[in-house]
Amino acid sequence: MGFEYLTQDQLDQLYLDGYLRIPGFLSPDETDVLLKRAHQLLGDFKVEDHPLTKFTTSDENHVGDDYFLTSGDKIRYFLEEDAVGADGKLNREKDKAVNKIGHALHELDPAFRAVTLENDNIRSIVRDVKFHHDPVVPPHNDSTFLYTNPPSALGFWFALEKCTAENGALSFLPGSHYLAPITKRFVRLPQGGTGFEDLIPPEKVPPAPEGEYVLVTCEPGDLVIIHGSVLHKSERNTSSKTRFAYTFHMIESPPYAEYDQKNWLQPTPEMPFSKILDTPNPVVEMDI
């Protein structure tokens, strides 16, 4: 079988471990364009007009204000949980106070659109992996937060700066995508805001897989492909250096998977989820 971009060894590693680092996927020039654009966006970000919305994935204090819930077709800024002091002002510089810029960066900003939706190498990887028939790009993260039935999230994580153990490189539990079911999903609550809905009763949730997490350090331009069910984490940045990264995720589109109205993020008539391929993959040969 011929592949367009990946090798058989790379595919085997992705299927086995649930993640794959591709060194130097973006050229130095491409990486520099994205990093400079991110700094420009932060420079244009006006704190005085911001509702101080923070980003968190924890079970408590999760995000649910209008600024967050209506961000699917806009470029907006979400702060670190502890970035605002008791006086209601940022307690650090903007480039270290902002956790994420989202959620329509891939659609509305030409630099990020070029890497995401106009990138032939990304399309080649999609055809090589054969994880989706007709992948679309909603603007958020993995299976708990982009729940489809069946689960289908696949992440593309680009290092824009050097990522080390000191400034928050990713760590993965290899093979955990086979052992860790999706136990909850992030939803819009009927009474407003957001929260988590159990997919498996808490008393029936199996023990978390055990094992040693593998640290994946990256150079600028490296790409890490991440299965939506693989367990991964990023430790707090304890250094004086920033760790800029760009992430987007693909999910399967109907009729191959269901994306329902409970999901916090909903497409709009003006901005439906972005398609990656011009025509669907004819065959999905294997599941990750």
PDB file of N, CA, C and O in Angstrom, residues 13 33 72 101 105 245 265:
ATOM      1  N   GLN A  13       3.007   3.298  14.722  1.00  0.00           N
ATOM      2  CA  GLN A  13       3.213   3.949  16.018  1.00  0.00           C
ATOM      3  C   GLN A  13       1.969   4.702  16.452  1.00  0.00           C
ATOM      4  O   GLN A  13       1.579   4.671  17.623  1.00  0.00           O
ATOM      5  N   VAL A  33       5.963  32.591  10.796  1.00  0.00           N
ATOM      6  CA  VAL A  33       4.767  33.361  10.429  1.00  0.00           C
ATOM      7  C   VAL A  33       3.680  33.191  11.481  1.00  0.00           C
ATOM      8  O   VAL A  33       3.048  34.163  11.920  1.00  0.00           O
ATOM      9  N   GLY A  72     -17.568  30.359  18.760  1.00  0.00           N
ATOM     10  CA  GLY A  72     -17.275  29.392  17.711  1.00  0.00           C
ATOM     11  C   GLY A  72     -17.001  29.995  16.359  1.00  0.00           C
ATOM     12  O   GLY A  72     -16.317  29.383  15.533  1.00  0.00           O
ATOM     13  N   ILE A 101      -6.219  31.256  22.365  1.00  0.00           N
ATOM     14  CA  ILE A 101      -6.886  32.149  21.429  1.00  0.00           C
ATOM     15  C   ILE A 101      -7.779  31.263  20.561  1.00  0.00           C
ATOM     16  O   ILE A 101      -7.314  30.298  19.956  1.00  0.00           O
ATOM     17  N   LEU A 105      -9.976  30.669  14.832  1.00  0.00           N
ATOM     18  CA  LEU A 105      -8.696  31.128  14.305  1.00  0.00           C
ATOM     19  C   LEU A 105      -8.395  30.482  12.961  1.00  0.00           C
ATOM     20  O   LEU A 105      -7.877  31.119  12.040  1.00  0.00           O
ATOM     21  N   ALA A 245       1.844  27.207  21.047  1.00  0.00           N
ATOM     22  CA  ALA A 245       1.499  26.056  20.212  1.00  0.00           C
ATOM     23  C   ALA A 245       0.173  26.348  19.528  1.00  0.00           C
ATOM     24  O   ALA A 245      -0.641  27.127  20.024  1.00  0.00           O
ATOM     25  N   LEU A 265     -20.188  23.576  21.717  1.00  0.00           N
ATOM     26  CA  LEU A 265     -19.842  24.285  20.497  1.00  0.00           C
ATOM     27  C   LEU A 265     -20.778  23.869  19.374  1.00  0.00           C
ATOM     28  O   LEU A 265     -20.908  22.680  19.074  1.00  0.00           O
TER      29      LEU A 265
END
